[in-house]
Amino acid sequence: MPTQAEWFDAPIVPHLPLPPVHPARPLRVVGALPPAVAAAIWRGDALGSPVSSVVSSGWALLDQELPGGGWPCHSLSEILSPQPSVLEWRLLGPALRQVVAQGGQVVVVGPPKQPHLPGLLHEGLDQRQLVWIQTDTPAERLWVTEQLIKSGSAGALVAWVPQARQEQIRRLQVSAQSCPGLVFLCRPEAAQHEASAAPLRVHASYGLDWELRVQVFKRRGAVHDGRVSLPSVPGGLVSVLTPRLQYPSQFLLPRESVSHAVGSLAPRRAVPRPVTH
């Protein structure tokens, strides 16, 4: 127990007058601001507003996750997928169909696989409005892509640039800011761990029963958690696929667990066979 003397070791400090307390001013909510100021304020939990026009992706669920409600113009959009030149056409097909319907051209640069014209026709893409540019080296792909972006002549540009570096994508983004059309860069899914100057980055993968699973992992605005499932059957197959082929998961039998089975199968005995000479 402390003694009485220990309580008085410290010098006694006289009480100083406290400063006057003023009542706190009420915070002004955004709704009380002038309309012009309130409209210019962006909240962290809201999607960013596009600085230019957009083209609907053709998927209502995906448009809800894209700033402005569609693929942005005057900007780069990255499409990452596990296998090149497969999911990109299914994901971008509805938007490219709108570009063609408005008289624009779709230019593809360096696709790993030759575009399948019958399938594109079923998607509403006329071959007369499709320009396919085949390149031999990564440097040629980047050069052709940059020239097409600067010219602004394509309604939509889809370029496969799997080996593009960060500074090269930044250079393309600077050029894309003056391009009125859509610009898509197709890259492998491993690139999602790399930094990129593209304002919009989307990862597409295979889902259940012809579904596309899309994750918007970079966009202007709040972070997108989870994935969007988009029902997507390639054009022309809906009328010929049977229900079993269109919805195979509904016809899979559940696996039955056998609890009484212990151990492994007995090894097969070797059967002697006559040797022929």
C-alpha atoms as an extended CHARMM CRD file, in Angstrom:
* protein
*
       277  EXT
         1         1  MET       CA              0.0000000000        0.0000000000        0.0000000000  PROA      1               0.0000000000
         2         2  PRO       CA              1.3760000000        3.4520000000       -0.8130000000  PROA      2               0.0000000000
         3         3  THR       CA              2.0970000000        5.6900000000        2.1800000000  PROA      3               0.0000000000
         4         4  GLN       CA              0.5730000000        9.1090000000        2.5970000000  PROA      4               0.0000000000
         5         5  ALA       CA              3.8910000000       10.7840000000        1.7750000000  PROA      5               0.0000000000
         6         6  GLU       CA              4.0500000000        9.0810000000       -1.5900000000  PROA      6               0.0000000000
         7         7  TRP       CA              0.8190000000       10.7340000000       -2.6720000000  PROA      7               0.0000000000
         8         8  PHE       CA              2.3530000000       14.1920000000       -2.1980000000  PROA      8               0.0000000000
         9         9  ASP       CA              5.7150000000       13.6770000000       -3.8810000000  PROA      9               0.0000000000
        10        10  ALA       CA              4.6460000000       15.4460000000       -7.0660000000  PROA      10              0.0000000000
        11        11  PRO       CA              4.3290000000       19.2280000000       -7.0040000000  PROA      11              0.0000000000
        12        12  ILE       CA              0.8270000000       20.5370000000       -6.7540000000  PROA      12              0.0000000000
        13        13  VAL       CA             -0.2610000000       22.2110000000      -10.0040000000  PROA      13              0.0000000000
        14        14  PRO       CA             -2.9180000000       24.8760000000       -9.6510000000  PROA      14              0.0000000000
        15        15  HSD       CA             -6.1150000000       24.3600000000      -11.6050000000  PROA      15              0.0000000000
        16        16  LEU       CA             -6.0970000000       26.2860000000      -14.8430000000  PROA      16              0.0000000000
        17        17  PRO       CA             -9.2940000000       27.6470000000      -16.3390000000  PROA      17              0.0000000000
        18        18  LEU       CA            -10.6640000000       25.4960000000      -19.1340000000  PROA      18              0.0000000000
        19        19  PRO       CA            -11.2050000000       27.0650000000      -22.5330000000  PROA      19              0.0000000000
        20        20  PRO       CA            -14.7950000000       27.8620000000      -23.3680000000  PROA      20              0.0000000000
        21        21  VAL       CA            -16.6630000000       25.0650000000      -25.0830000000  PROA      21              0.0000000000
        22        22  HSD       CA            -18.5010000000       26.0120000000      -28.2460000000  PROA      22              0.0000000000
        23        23  PRO       CA            -21.2990000000       23.8250000000      -29.5510000000  PROA      23              0.0000000000
        24        24  ALA       CA            -20.2650000000       21.7400000000      -32.5400000000  PROA      24              0.0000000000
        25        25  ARG       CA            -21.5600000000       22.8870000000      -35.8530000000  PROA      25              0.0000000000
        26        26  PRO       CA            -23.8490000000       20.3840000000      -37.5490000000  PROA      26              0.0000000000
        27        27  LEU       CA            -22.3220000000       18.6370000000      -40.5460000000  PROA      27              0.0000000000
        28        28  ARG       CA            -23.7640000000       19.5410000000      -43.8900000000  PROA      28              0.0000000000
        29        29  VAL       CA            -25.0550000000       16.5680000000      -45.7850000000  PROA      29              0.0000000000
        30        30  VAL       CA            -24.5430000000       16.1990000000      -49.4920000000  PROA      30              0.0000000000
        31        31  GLY       CA            -28.2090000000       16.8630000000      -50.1410000000  PROA      31              0.0000000000
        32        32  ALA       CA            -27.8870000000       20.3350000000      -48.5750000000  PROA      32              0.0000000000
        33        33  LEU       CA            -25.1530000000       21.3660000000      -50.9900000000  PROA      33              0.0000000000
        34        34  PRO       CA            -25.9000000000       23.3060000000      -54.1390000000  PROA      34              0.0000000000
        35        35  PRO       CA            -26.9760000000       20.9660000000      -56.9410000000  PROA      35              0.0000000000
        36        36  ALA       CA            -23.9000000000       21.7020000000      -59.0530000000  PROA      36              0.0000000000
        37        37  VAL       CA            -21.5620000000       20.8940000000      -56.1500000000  PROA      37              0.0000000000
        38        38  ALA       CA            -23.4690000000       17.8010000000      -55.0240000000  PROA      38              0.0000000000
        39        39  ALA       CA            -23.3930000000       16.3790000000      -58.5480000000  PROA      39              0.0000000000
        40        40  ALA       CA            -19.6010000000       16.7730000000      -58.6900000000  PROA      40              0.0000000000
        41        41  ILE       CA            -18.9800000000       14.8270000000      -55.4720000000  PROA      41              0.0000000000
        42        42  TRP       CA            -18.0930000000       11.1790000000      -55.9180000000  PROA      42              0.0000000000
        43        43  ARG       CA            -18.6920000000        8.7090000000      -53.0970000000  PROA      43              0.0000000000
        44        44  GLY       CA            -16.2940000000        5.8530000000      -52.5050000000  PROA      44              0.0000000000
        45        45  ASP       CA            -19.0470000000        3.2390000000      -52.5720000000  PROA      45              0.0000000000
        46        46  ALA       CA            -20.4060000000        4.3460000000      -55.9540000000  PROA      46              0.0000000000
        47        47  LEU       CA            -19.3080000000        3.5660000000      -59.4780000000  PROA      47              0.0000000000
        48        48  GLY       CA            -17.2700000000        6.1700000000      -61.2760000000  PROA      48              0.0000000000
        49        49  SER       CA            -18.8860000000        8.1710000000      -64.0250000000  PROA      49              0.0000000000
        50        50  PRO       CA            -17.4550000000        7.7070000000      -67.5030000000  PROA      50              0.0000000000
        51        51  VAL       CA            -15.8040000000       10.7290000000      -69.0540000000  PROA      51              0.0000000000
        52        52  SER       CA            -17.1610000000        9.7700000000      -72.4800000000  PROA      52              0.0000000000
        53        53  SER       CA            -19.8000000000        7.6250000000      -74.1170000000  PROA      53              0.0000000000
        54        54  VAL       CA            -20.2270000000        3.9040000000      -73.5670000000  PROA      54              0.0000000000
        55        55  VAL       CA            -21.5670000000        0.9600000000      -75.5570000000  PROA      55              0.0000000000
        56        56  SER       CA            -23.7800000000       -1.5160000000      -73.7550000000  PROA      56              0.0000000000
        57        57  SER       CA            -22.1470000000       -4.9000000000      -73.2340000000  PROA      57              0.0000000000
        58        58  GLY       CA            -25.4010000000       -6.6110000000      -74.1710000000  PROA      58              0.0000000000
        59        59  TRP       CA            -25.5870000000       -8.2160000000      -70.7170000000  PROA      59              0.0000000000
        60        60  ALA       CA            -27.8520000000       -6.4370000000      -68.2460000000  PROA      60              0.0000000000
        61        61  LEU       CA            -26.0640000000       -7.9420000000      -65.2380000000  PROA      61              0.0000000000
        62        62  LEU       CA            -22.6630000000       -6.9120000000      -66.5560000000  PROA      62              0.0000000000
        63        63  ASP       CA            -23.7890000000       -3.3810000000      -67.4340000000  PROA      63              0.0000000000
        64        64  GLN       CA            -24.7130000000       -2.8990000000      -63.7820000000  PROA      64              0.0000000000
        65        65  GLU       CA            -21.0660000000       -3.4580000000      -62.8280000000  PROA      65              0.0000000000
        66        66  LEU       CA            -19.5040000000       -1.3360000000      -65.5860000000  PROA      66              0.0000000000
        67        67  PRO       CA            -19.1220000000        2.4080000000      -64.9460000000  PROA      67              0.0000000000
        68        68  GLY       CA            -21.6460000000        4.2290000000      -67.0880000000  PROA      68              0.0000000000
        69        69  GLY       CA            -23.4870000000        1.0070000000      -67.9150000000  PROA      69              0.0000000000
        70        70  GLY       CA            -21.3000000000       -0.3540000000      -70.7020000000  PROA      70              0.0000000000
        71        71  TRP       CA            -17.8840000000       -0.6560000000      -72.3430000000  PROA      71              0.0000000000
        72        72  PRO       CA            -16.1880000000        2.7530000000      -72.3550000000  PROA      72              0.0000000000
        73        73  CYS       CA            -15.0310000000        4.6430000000      -75.4240000000  PROA      73              0.0000000000
        74        74  HSD       CA            -11.8930000000        6.8320000000      -75.3420000000  PROA      74              0.0000000000
        75        75  SER       CA            -10.2910000000        4.2740000000      -73.0380000000  PROA      75              0.0000000000
        76        76  LEU       CA             -8.6890000000        0.8400000000      -72.8820000000  PROA      76              0.0000000000
        77        77  SER       CA            -10.5630000000       -2.2170000000      -71.6720000000  PROA      77              0.0000000000
        78        78  GLU       CA             -8.5900000000       -5.3460000000      -70.8350000000  PROA      78              0.0000000000
        79        79  ILE       CA            -10.1240000000       -8.7960000000      -71.2710000000  PROA      79              0.0000000000
        80        80  LEU       CA             -8.2310000000      -11.5360000000      -69.4300000000  PROA      80              0.0000000000
        81        81  SER       CA             -9.0440000000      -15.2030000000      -70.0010000000  PROA      81              0.0000000000
        82        82  PRO       CA             -7.4500000000      -18.6250000000      -69.4020000000  PROA      82              0.0000000000
        83        83  GLN       CA             -7.4140000000      -19.5490000000      -73.1020000000  PROA      83              0.0000000000
        84        84  PRO       CA             -6.9330000000      -16.9930000000      -75.8870000000  PROA      84              0.0000000000
        85        85  SER       CA             -9.3800000000      -16.4050000000      -78.7190000000  PROA      85              0.0000000000
        86        86  VAL       CA            -12.2080000000      -18.4670000000      -77.1730000000  PROA      86              0.0000000000
        87        87  LEU       CA            -14.1710000000      -16.5460000000      -74.5530000000  PROA      87              0.0000000000
        88        88  GLU       CA            -13.4440000000      -13.1000000000      -75.9650000000  PROA      88              0.0000000000
        89        89  TRP       CA            -15.8200000000      -13.4930000000      -78.9070000000  PROA      89              0.0000000000
        90        90  ARG       CA            -18.6530000000      -14.7170000000      -76.6870000000  PROA      90              0.0000000000
        91        91  LEU       CA            -18.1530000000      -11.9040000000      -74.1970000000  PROA      91              0.0000000000
        92        92  LEU       CA            -17.7110000000       -9.0840000000      -76.7110000000  PROA      92              0.0000000000
        93        93  GLY       CA            -20.1020000000      -10.4070000000      -79.3660000000  PROA      93              0.0000000000
        94        94  PRO       CA            -23.1950000000       -8.4130000000      -78.2870000000  PROA      94              0.0000000000
        95        95  ALA       CA            -21.2520000000       -5.1220000000      -78.1590000000  PROA      95              0.0000000000
        96        96  LEU       CA            -19.5240000000       -5.7740000000      -81.4860000000  PROA      96              0.0000000000
        97        97  ARG       CA            -22.9100000000       -6.5320000000      -83.0230000000  PROA      97              0.0000000000
        98        98  GLN       CA            -24.0940000000       -3.0590000000      -82.0050000000  PROA      98              0.0000000000
        99        99  VAL       CA            -21.0350000000       -1.4820000000      -83.6040000000  PROA      99              0.0000000000
       100       100  VAL       CA            -21.6930000000       -3.3110000000      -86.8730000000  PROA      100             0.0000000000
       101       101  ALA       CA            -25.4010000000       -2.3980000000      -86.7770000000  PROA      101             0.0000000000
       102       102  GLN       CA            -24.4050000000        1.2790000000      -86.6350000000  PROA      102             0.0000000000
       103       103  GLY       CA            -22.1580000000        0.9210000000      -89.6860000000  PROA      103             0.0000000000
       104       104  GLY       CA            -18.8450000000        0.6590000000      -87.8480000000  PROA      104             0.0000000000
       105       105  GLN       CA            -16.0030000000       -1.7060000000      -88.6090000000  PROA      105             0.0000000000
       106       106  VAL       CA            -14.5710000000       -4.2770000000      -86.2320000000  PROA      106             0.0000000000
       107       107  VAL       CA            -10.7950000000       -4.6670000000      -86.5350000000  PROA      107             0.0000000000
       108       108  VAL       CA             -9.0110000000       -7.6070000000      -84.9050000000  PROA      108             0.0000000000
       109       109  VAL       CA             -5.2280000000       -7.6310000000      -84.5710000000  PROA      109             0.0000000000
       110       110  GLY       CA             -3.1660000000      -10.7740000000      -84.0770000000  PROA      110             0.0000000000
       111       111  PRO       CA             -5.7820000000      -13.3100000000      -82.9450000000  PROA      111             0.0000000000
       112       112  PRO       CA             -4.0840000000      -16.6110000000      -82.0040000000  PROA      112             0.0000000000
       113       113  LYS       CA             -6.7540000000      -18.4960000000      -83.9660000000  PROA      113             0.0000000000
       114       114  GLN       CA             -8.3490000000      -17.6680000000      -87.2740000000  PROA      114             0.0000000000
       115       115  PRO       CA            -11.7650000000      -16.0590000000      -86.7540000000  PROA      115             0.0000000000
       116       116  HSD       CA            -14.5750000000      -18.5210000000      -87.4420000000  PROA      116             0.0000000000
       117       117  LEU       CA            -16.6880000000      -16.6360000000      -89.9600000000  PROA      117             0.0000000000
       118       118  PRO       CA            -19.8070000000      -18.8890000000      -89.7950000000  PROA      118             0.0000000000
       119       119  GLY       CA            -19.9200000000      -18.4600000000      -86.0310000000  PROA      119             0.0000000000
       120       120  LEU       CA            -19.4300000000      -14.7030000000      -86.3200000000  PROA      120             0.0000000000
       121       121  LEU       CA            -22.2670000000      -14.5120000000      -88.8410000000  PROA      121             0.0000000000
       122       122  HSD       CA            -24.5660000000      -16.1620000000      -86.3010000000  PROA      122             0.0000000000
       123       123  GLU       CA            -23.4690000000      -13.4720000000      -83.8430000000  PROA      123             0.0000000000
       124       124  GLY       CA            -24.5320000000      -10.7850000000      -86.3100000000  PROA      124             0.0000000000
       125       125  LEU       CA            -21.0290000000       -9.8390000000      -87.4700000000  PROA      125             0.0000000000
       126       126  ASP       CA            -20.8780000000       -9.4530000000      -91.2380000000  PROA      126             0.0000000000
       127       127  GLN       CA            -17.5320000000      -10.4180000000      -92.7280000000  PROA      127             0.0000000000
       128       128  ARG       CA            -17.6630000000       -7.3090000000      -94.9270000000  PROA      128             0.0000000000
       129       129  GLN       CA            -17.3550000000       -5.1880000000      -91.7820000000  PROA      129             0.0000000000
       130       130  LEU       CA            -14.6830000000       -7.3440000000      -90.1700000000  PROA      130             0.0000000000
       131       131  VAL       CA            -11.0040000000       -6.5570000000      -90.7670000000  PROA      131             0.0000000000
       132       132  TRP       CA             -8.4870000000       -9.1980000000      -89.7100000000  PROA      132             0.0000000000
       133       133  ILE       CA             -4.8440000000       -8.1200000000      -89.4330000000  PROA      133             0.0000000000
       134       134  GLN       CA             -2.3510000000      -10.9100000000      -88.8380000000  PROA      134             0.0000000000
       135       135  THR       CA              0.9990000000       -9.9760000000      -87.3200000000  PROA      135             0.0000000000
       136       136  ASP       CA              4.1450000000      -12.0290000000      -86.8230000000  PROA      136             0.0000000000
       137       137  THR       CA              5.8870000000      -10.4610000000      -83.8240000000  PROA      137             0.0000000000
       138       138  PRO       CA              4.7660000000       -8.7820000000      -80.5800000000  PROA      138             0.0000000000
       139       139  ALA       CA              6.3520000000       -5.5360000000      -81.7580000000  PROA      139             0.0000000000
       140       140  GLU       CA              4.2230000000       -5.5850000000      -84.9000000000  PROA      140             0.0000000000
       141       141  ARG       CA              1.0740000000       -6.1550000000      -82.8670000000  PROA      141             0.0000000000
       142       142  LEU       CA              1.7700000000       -3.1810000000      -80.6520000000  PROA      142             0.0000000000
       143       143  TRP       CA              2.6910000000       -0.9390000000      -83.5870000000  PROA      143             0.0000000000
       144       144  VAL       CA             -0.4220000000       -1.8460000000      -85.5890000000  PROA      144             0.0000000000
       145       145  THR       CA             -2.6150000000       -1.4580000000      -82.5050000000  PROA      145             0.0000000000
       146       146  GLU       CA             -1.2130000000        1.9800000000      -81.7560000000  PROA      146             0.0000000000
       147       147  GLN       CA             -1.6650000000        3.1790000000      -85.3440000000  PROA      147             0.0000000000
       148       148  LEU       CA             -5.2800000000        1.9970000000      -85.4140000000  PROA      148             0.0000000000
       149       149  ILE       CA             -6.0050000000        3.7010000000      -82.1020000000  PROA      149             0.0000000000
       150       150  LYS       CA             -4.4930000000        6.9650000000      -83.3110000000  PROA      150             0.0000000000
       151       151  SER       CA             -6.4350000000        6.8610000000      -86.5700000000  PROA      151             0.0000000000
       152       152  GLY       CA             -9.7550000000        6.3240000000      -84.7860000000  PROA      152             0.0000000000
       153       153  SER       CA            -11.1930000000        4.6920000000      -87.9020000000  PROA      153             0.0000000000
       154       154  ALA       CA            -12.4430000000        1.4830000000      -86.2660000000  PROA      154             0.0000000000
       155       155  GLY       CA            -15.7360000000        1.2820000000      -84.4630000000  PROA      155             0.0000000000
       156       156  ALA       CA            -14.2040000000       -1.4140000000      -82.2760000000  PROA      156             0.0000000000
       157       157  LEU       CA            -10.6290000000       -2.6730000000      -82.0410000000  PROA      157             0.0000000000
       158       158  VAL       CA             -9.7810000000       -6.0490000000      -80.5050000000  PROA      158             0.0000000000
       159       159  ALA       CA             -6.0450000000       -6.7420000000      -80.1610000000  PROA      159             0.0000000000
       160       160  TRP       CA             -4.2640000000       -9.7290000000      -78.6340000000  PROA      160             0.0000000000
       161       161  VAL       CA             -1.1480000000       -8.4420000000      -76.8590000000  PROA      161             0.0000000000
       162       162  PRO       CA             -0.1080000000      -11.2050000000      -74.4300000000  PROA      162             0.0000000000
       163       163  GLN       CA              3.4430000000       -9.9020000000      -73.9820000000  PROA      163             0.0000000000
       164       164  ALA       CA              2.6790000000       -6.2050000000      -73.5770000000  PROA      164             0.0000000000
       165       165  ARG       CA              4.6160000000       -4.4470000000      -70.8330000000  PROA      165             0.0000000000
       166       166  GLN       CA              3.3010000000       -1.8980000000      -68.3870000000  PROA      166             0.0000000000
       167       167  GLU       CA              4.8320000000        1.1170000000      -70.1320000000  PROA      167             0.0000000000
       168       168  GLN       CA              3.5110000000       -0.0510000000      -73.4980000000  PROA      168             0.0000000000
       169       169  ILE       CA             -0.0400000000       -0.3060000000      -72.1970000000  PROA      169             0.0000000000
       170       170  ARG       CA              0.2870000000        3.1500000000      -70.6710000000  PROA      170             0.0000000000
       171       171  ARG       CA              1.2850000000        4.4900000000      -74.0700000000  PROA      171             0.0000000000
       172       172  LEU       CA             -1.7500000000        2.8570000000      -75.6840000000  PROA      172             0.0000000000
       173       173  GLN       CA             -4.0160000000        4.3030000000      -72.9910000000  PROA      173             0.0000000000
       174       174  VAL       CA             -2.7500000000        7.8120000000      -73.7300000000  PROA      174             0.0000000000
       175       175  SER       CA             -3.5670000000        7.3230000000      -77.4120000000  PROA      175             0.0000000000
       176       176  ALA       CA             -6.9530000000        5.7520000000      -76.6320000000  PROA      176             0.0000000000
       177       177  GLN       CA             -8.1390000000        8.8950000000      -74.8600000000  PROA      177             0.0000000000
       178       178  SER       CA             -8.6100000000       10.5170000000      -78.2800000000  PROA      178             0.0000000000
       179       179  CYS       CA            -10.1080000000        7.4140000000      -79.9450000000  PROA      179             0.0000000000
       180       180  PRO       CA            -13.9210000000        7.5270000000      -80.3070000000  PROA      180             0.0000000000
       181       181  GLY       CA            -14.3280000000        3.7470000000      -80.6400000000  PROA      181             0.0000000000
       182       182  LEU       CA            -14.0130000000        0.7590000000      -78.3630000000  PROA      182             0.0000000000
       183       183  VAL       CA            -10.5240000000       -0.6040000000      -77.6970000000  PROA      183             0.0000000000
       184       184  PHE       CA            -10.0930000000       -4.0510000000      -76.1610000000  PROA      184             0.0000000000
       185       185  LEU       CA             -6.7690000000       -5.6220000000      -75.2290000000  PROA      185             0.0000000000
       186       186  CYS       CA             -6.8920000000       -9.4030000000      -74.8230000000  PROA      186             0.0000000000
       187       187  ARG       CA             -4.3110000000      -10.7710000000      -72.4020000000  PROA      187             0.0000000000
       188       188  PRO       CA             -3.7130000000      -14.0030000000      -70.4430000000  PROA      188             0.0000000000
       189       189  GLU       CA             -5.2580000000      -14.3340000000      -67.0020000000  PROA      189             0.0000000000
       190       190  ALA       CA             -1.7910000000      -14.3600000000      -65.3990000000  PROA      190             0.0000000000
       191       191  ALA       CA             -1.5610000000      -10.6570000000      -66.2650000000  PROA      191             0.0000000000
       192       192  GLN       CA             -4.1310000000       -9.8050000000      -63.5830000000  PROA      192             0.0000000000
       193       193  HSD       CA             -1.2710000000       -9.7790000000      -61.0600000000  PROA      193             0.0000000000
       194       194  GLU       CA              0.5600000000       -7.1180000000      -63.0870000000  PROA      194             0.0000000000
       195       195  ALA       CA             -0.0140000000       -3.3880000000      -62.9380000000  PROA      195             0.0000000000
       196       196  SER       CA             -1.8200000000       -1.8820000000      -65.9050000000  PROA      196             0.0000000000
       197       197  ALA       CA             -2.8140000000        1.6080000000      -67.0000000000  PROA      197             0.0000000000
       198       198  ALA       CA             -6.0970000000        0.3260000000      -68.4350000000  PROA      198             0.0000000000
       199       199  PRO       CA             -8.9420000000        1.8760000000      -66.3910000000  PROA      199             0.0000000000
       200       200  LEU       CA            -11.1400000000       -1.2030000000      -66.8840000000  PROA      200             0.0000000000
       201       201  ARG       CA             -9.9320000000       -4.7870000000      -66.4450000000  PROA      201             0.0000000000
       202       202  VAL       CA            -12.2160000000       -7.8060000000      -66.7040000000  PROA      202             0.0000000000
       203       203  HSD       CA            -11.4860000000      -11.4920000000      -66.1560000000  PROA      203             0.0000000000
       204       204  ALA       CA            -13.6490000000      -14.0470000000      -67.9900000000  PROA      204             0.0000000000
       205       205  SER       CA            -13.6780000000      -17.7720000000      -67.2880000000  PROA      205             0.0000000000
       206       206  TYR       CA            -15.7990000000      -20.8350000000      -67.9690000000  PROA      206             0.0000000000
       207       207  GLY       CA            -18.9270000000      -21.3820000000      -65.9240000000  PROA      207             0.0000000000
       208       208  LEU       CA            -21.6100000000      -24.0100000000      -65.5990000000  PROA      208             0.0000000000
       209       209  ASP       CA            -23.7600000000      -24.9560000000      -68.5960000000  PROA      209             0.0000000000
       210       210  TRP       CA            -22.2260000000      -22.6000000000      -71.1830000000  PROA      210             0.0000000000
       211       211  GLU       CA            -22.0480000000      -19.7710000000      -68.6740000000  PROA      211             0.0000000000
       212       212  LEU       CA            -19.4350000000      -17.0540000000      -68.6370000000  PROA      212             0.0000000000
       213       213  ARG       CA            -18.1510000000      -16.0210000000      -65.2250000000  PROA      213             0.0000000000
       214       214  VAL       CA            -16.9750000000      -12.4410000000      -65.3210000000  PROA      214             0.0000000000
       215       215  GLN       CA            -15.1510000000      -10.5240000000      -62.6250000000  PROA      215             0.0000000000
       216       216  VAL       CA            -14.5210000000       -6.7950000000      -62.9210000000  PROA      216             0.0000000000
       217       217  PHE       CA            -11.3870000000       -6.5560000000      -60.7960000000  PROA      217             0.0000000000
       218       218  LYS       CA            -10.4650000000       -3.0090000000      -61.8170000000  PROA      218             0.0000000000
       219       219  ARG       CA            -12.8100000000       -0.1500000000      -62.5850000000  PROA      219             0.0000000000
       220       220  ARG       CA            -13.4370000000        3.4660000000      -61.7060000000  PROA      220             0.0000000000
       221       221  GLY       CA            -15.3210000000        3.3710000000      -58.4450000000  PROA      221             0.0000000000
       222       222  ALA       CA            -15.9900000000        0.7900000000      -55.7800000000  PROA      222             0.0000000000
       223       223  VAL       CA            -14.3130000000       -2.5980000000      -55.8610000000  PROA      223             0.0000000000
       224       224  HSD       CA            -16.3750000000       -5.3800000000      -57.4300000000  PROA      224             0.0000000000
       225       225  ASP       CA            -16.6700000000       -8.4140000000      -55.1640000000  PROA      225             0.0000000000
       226       226  GLY       CA            -17.7140000000      -11.7350000000      -56.6030000000  PROA      226             0.0000000000
       227       227  ARG       CA            -18.4400000000      -12.7860000000      -60.1680000000  PROA      227             0.0000000000
       228       228  VAL       CA            -21.2500000000      -12.2510000000      -62.6390000000  PROA      228             0.0000000000
       229       229  SER       CA            -22.6810000000      -15.3530000000      -64.3300000000  PROA      229             0.0000000000
       230       230  LEU       CA            -23.8030000000      -14.7340000000      -67.9070000000  PROA      230             0.0000000000
       231       231  PRO       CA            -25.7270000000      -17.4030000000      -69.8570000000  PROA      231             0.0000000000
       232       232  SER       CA            -23.8880000000      -17.6450000000      -73.1560000000  PROA      232             0.0000000000
       233       233  VAL       CA            -24.4420000000      -20.2670000000      -75.8340000000  PROA      233             0.0000000000
       234       234  PRO       CA            -22.4330000000      -19.6580000000      -79.0400000000  PROA      234             0.0000000000
       235       235  GLY       CA            -24.5040000000      -18.2910000000      -81.8930000000  PROA      235             0.0000000000
       236       236  GLY       CA            -26.3640000000      -20.8420000000      -83.9590000000  PROA      236             0.0000000000
       237       237  LEU       CA            -26.1650000000      -23.6310000000      -81.3740000000  PROA      237             0.0000000000
       238       238  VAL       CA            -29.2820000000      -22.7990000000      -79.3870000000  PROA      238             0.0000000000
       239       239  SER       CA            -31.5770000000      -24.2700000000      -82.0310000000  PROA      239             0.0000000000
       240       240  VAL       CA            -29.6150000000      -27.5230000000      -82.4020000000  PROA      240             0.0000000000
       241       241  LEU       CA            -28.5540000000      -28.3060000000      -78.8390000000  PROA      241             0.0000000000
       242       242  THR       CA            -30.6950000000      -30.7680000000      -76.9460000000  PROA      242             0.0000000000
       243       243  PRO       CA            -31.6320000000      -29.9570000000      -73.3360000000  PROA      243             0.0000000000
       244       244  ARG       CA            -29.0540000000      -32.4960000000      -72.1750000000  PROA      244             0.0000000000
       245       245  LEU       CA            -26.2930000000      -30.6980000000      -74.0750000000  PROA      245             0.0000000000
       246       246  GLN       CA            -27.5130000000      -27.2220000000      -73.2180000000  PROA      246             0.0000000000
       247       247  TYR       CA            -27.9150000000      -27.9260000000      -69.4830000000  PROA      247             0.0000000000
       248       248  PRO       CA            -25.6500000000      -30.9090000000      -68.7660000000  PROA      248             0.0000000000
       249       249  SER       CA            -25.4220000000      -30.1820000000      -65.0420000000  PROA      249             0.0000000000
       250       250  GLN       CA            -29.1170000000      -30.9600000000      -64.5970000000  PROA      250             0.0000000000
       251       251  PHE       CA            -28.6160000000      -34.5000000000      -65.8600000000  PROA      251             0.0000000000
       252       252  LEU       CA            -25.5840000000      -35.4360000000      -63.7850000000  PROA      252             0.0000000000
       253       253  LEU       CA            -26.2150000000      -38.1900000000      -61.2630000000  PROA      253             0.0000000000
       254       254  PRO       CA            -25.0410000000      -37.4390000000      -57.7090000000  PROA      254             0.0000000000
       255       255  ARG       CA            -22.1960000000      -39.5570000000      -56.4780000000  PROA      255             0.0000000000
       256       256  GLU       CA            -23.1360000000      -42.0810000000      -53.8200000000  PROA      256             0.0000000000
       257       257  SER       CA            -20.6740000000      -42.5520000000      -51.0090000000  PROA      257             0.0000000000
       258       258  VAL       CA            -20.1370000000      -46.1820000000      -49.9900000000  PROA      258             0.0000000000
       259       259  SER       CA            -19.3670000000      -46.1980000000      -46.2740000000  PROA      259             0.0000000000
       260       260  HSD       CA            -18.8660000000      -49.9610000000      -45.9330000000  PROA      260             0.0000000000
       261       261  ALA       CA            -16.1070000000      -50.1710000000      -48.5360000000  PROA      261             0.0000000000
       262       262  VAL       CA            -12.7540000000      -50.4080000000      -46.7710000000  PROA      262             0.0000000000
       263       263  GLY       CA             -9.3460000000      -50.7600000000      -48.3120000000  PROA      263             0.0000000000
       264       264  SER       CA             -8.4950000000      -51.1100000000      -51.9750000000  PROA      264             0.0000000000
       265       265  LEU       CA             -9.1730000000      -53.6260000000      -54.6560000000  PROA      265             0.0000000000
       266       266  ALA       CA             -7.2360000000      -56.8720000000      -54.5350000000  PROA      266             0.0000000000
       267       267  PRO       CA             -4.4450000000      -57.0870000000      -57.0960000000  PROA      267             0.0000000000
       268       268  ARG       CA             -5.1840000000      -59.0940000000      -60.1630000000  PROA      268             0.0000000000
       269       269  ARG       CA             -3.4170000000      -62.4140000000      -60.4510000000  PROA      269             0.0000000000
       270       270  ALA       CA             -1.1250000000      -62.8840000000      -63.3850000000  PROA      270             0.0000000000
       271       271  VAL       CA             -2.3890000000      -65.4400000000      -65.8730000000  PROA      271             0.0000000000
       272       272  PRO       CA              0.3580000000      -67.4010000000      -67.6610000000  PROA      272             0.0000000000
       273       273  ARG       CA              0.1650000000      -67.2510000000      -71.4210000000  PROA      273             0.0000000000
       274       274  PRO       CA              1.8730000000      -69.4730000000      -73.9450000000  PROA      274             0.0000000000
       275       275  VAL       CA              4.8320000000      -67.9360000000      -75.6720000000  PROA      275             0.0000000000
       276       276  THR       CA              4.6840000000      -68.0710000000      -79.4420000000  PROA      276             0.0000000000
       277       277  HSD       CA              7.8470000000      -68.2720000000      -81.4790000000  PROA      277             0.0000000000
